[in-house]
Amino acid sequence: MDKELVERLLPGLKHDVNYYENLYSKRTLDENAIVTRYAPSPTGFVHLGNLFQLYIARKMALQTKGILYLRIEDTDQERLVENGIVKIIEAVKQFGFTFDEGPINEKEEVGKYGPYIQSKRKEIYQTYAKDLLLKGLAYPDFTTKEEVDAIRKEQELSKRRIGYYGKWARSRFLSEEQIKANLDAKKPFIIRLKNQGDFNRKITVVDAIKGKLTFPEDDIDQVLIKNDGLPTYHFAHVIDDHLMHTTHVIRGDEWLSSLPIHLNLFKTLNFEPPIYAHISPLSKKEGNSIRKLSKRKDPELAVSYYHEMGIPNQTVMLYLATIANSNFEEWYLAHENENIDNFILSFNKVGTTPALFDMEKLLNLSKNILSNITALELYEQTLTWAKKYDAANALILEKNKDIAIKTLDIERNTPKKRKDFAMYSEVMPNIYYMFDELFIPQNYEWQKITSLKEIKNILDTYITKYYNENDNEEEWFNKIKNMTEALGYASNMKEYKNNPLKYKGNVADVSTVIRVALTTKSKTPNLYDIMQILGKEKIEKRFKSVK
Ligand code: GLU
């Protein structure tokens, strides 16, 4: 197309494509280094699927001494959210994800391949579109929406493939005179690719995850530059991944159907395409069918859900690692005390079918993680969480630090550790009775022994004749057994089973009375430890409260 006419279509561009090719010179990295990116729209929303993708991308970059950069894809101006960029950066940072290059807030960025926000790259895209116009590989399209609708109707009626291609792409055939006339008439236009592809030809591509794929070649005259001067996602993707020297595009497989478009654009622009790695979506089993996790139906898709529930970030990361590679679990069992970053991830072990999301499994991993940290760590993490999501309990935890830590330490350093908590929000509902502020002497969960008179009798006898604060666990238990016998209960379970009628009950029934009187609960961690933490004064007080 005539240079002057191209100038009229895309005026005021300061540089040509060579300028940008030289500006963004090749990266100096190891030969196998993976350069990849996380390329969200700035909606501020990050979901588990995004984290999954990010986990794979970061790992691949780290493993190969490559680069992971953040690119904000905001060419669809309708999807902008205030502070969307910062929200995304903050959300992923909580899971330990940082970027080597890219925006660090709405205004600043780091890296030599920027701008990393697409709306700031308008000139670059237009320069490449201009180059295609000059080469006769693109053209302005003045077709109105009504005309496009009419073309579609005609295609439907004549049972043709739908789309703006070949002879249907009318603006392809406009003469320069007609273009000039349209411009004089100030008709709005977009810029389209003059596609050289042939739908009857097949292209084959090897996806790093999905393997060999075959598609018909794209022949649609794709929109390159929209009426607002911004590029379409397709065009921006190809220009950016070329200029930023992306070696691997790791993205959700909802983009698979766009792959022929992208490959065709790379070819037309004479760019070497990156390697694509398409990830299957996180899915859920529902009855007999499998469906993609959905924002609307599955609250656990939002990463904010994990923060609100107090599920540690470490759990989420471990879970993502588990579903990312089929051989991870085996590795983890053998390297439980190692940093999971030491695991070597491979594309060919990423599932090609949707990864099934299993909340129960995730919570079990969490229980494991929380049982392996110290009581002090658990206390601190729970307090940090509570300060944000449960202010009333945060105050109690702060005021009763010693009791809280001791309680969380019960049966923690034993071979068979307790695994009570999968999330910080479960801590207080499980131990609240240890704090006087929250202990309410009602709704006692009495079991076998329910007569108040007998209960009082057991408690009185115990505190006056058998309880000694300084006893060790063995002495303490022997005394309970002694009292059990004295009150007509069996202290030996075997003996009790053989002659149940000889006794009023057994030692377990008696100690349950003490347990319930002190906590209102019939199931608690080790009673001896609970009593050591409460101390004599509180024990007496709680016994007296039983009515
Ligand atoms: N902006 C696209 C998205 O929101 C990125 C797709 C890609 O990674 O190429 O998912």
GROMACS .gro file of C-alpha atoms and ligand atoms in nm, residues 37 39-41 53 71 73 79 233 237 241 249-251 254-255, ligand 1:
model
   26
   37ARG     CA    1   0.522  -1.465   3.154
   39ALA     CA    2  -0.024  -1.213   3.144
   40PRO     CA    3  -0.348  -1.130   3.324
   41SER     CA    4  -0.604  -0.865   3.247
   53GLN     CA    5  -0.038  -2.161   3.593
   71ARG     CA    6   0.263  -0.840   3.156
   73GLU     CA    7  -0.305  -0.729   2.912
   79ARG     CA    8  -1.223  -0.503   3.192
  233TYR     CA    9  -0.534  -0.964   2.223
  237HIS     CA   10   0.033  -1.135   2.222
  241ASP     CA   11   0.607  -1.235   2.311
  249VAL     CA   12   0.387  -1.945   2.659
  250ILE     CA   13   0.232  -2.127   2.953
  251ARG     CA   14  -0.140  -2.063   2.962
  254GLU     CA   15  -0.908  -2.225   2.676
  255TRP     CA   16  -0.658  -2.054   2.442
  548GLU     N1   17  -0.451  -1.211   2.886
  548GLU     C1   18  -0.473  -1.350   2.868
  548GLU     C2   19  -0.555  -1.400   2.986
  548GLU     O1   20  -0.614  -1.319   3.049
  548GLU     C3   21  -0.341  -1.419   2.859
  548GLU     C4   22  -0.340  -1.539   2.773
  548GLU     C5   23  -0.196  -1.577   2.742
  548GLU     O2   24  -0.126  -1.611   2.840
  548GLU     O3   25  -0.155  -1.572   2.629
  548GLU     O4   26  -0.562  -1.515   3.017
   0.00000   0.00000   0.00000
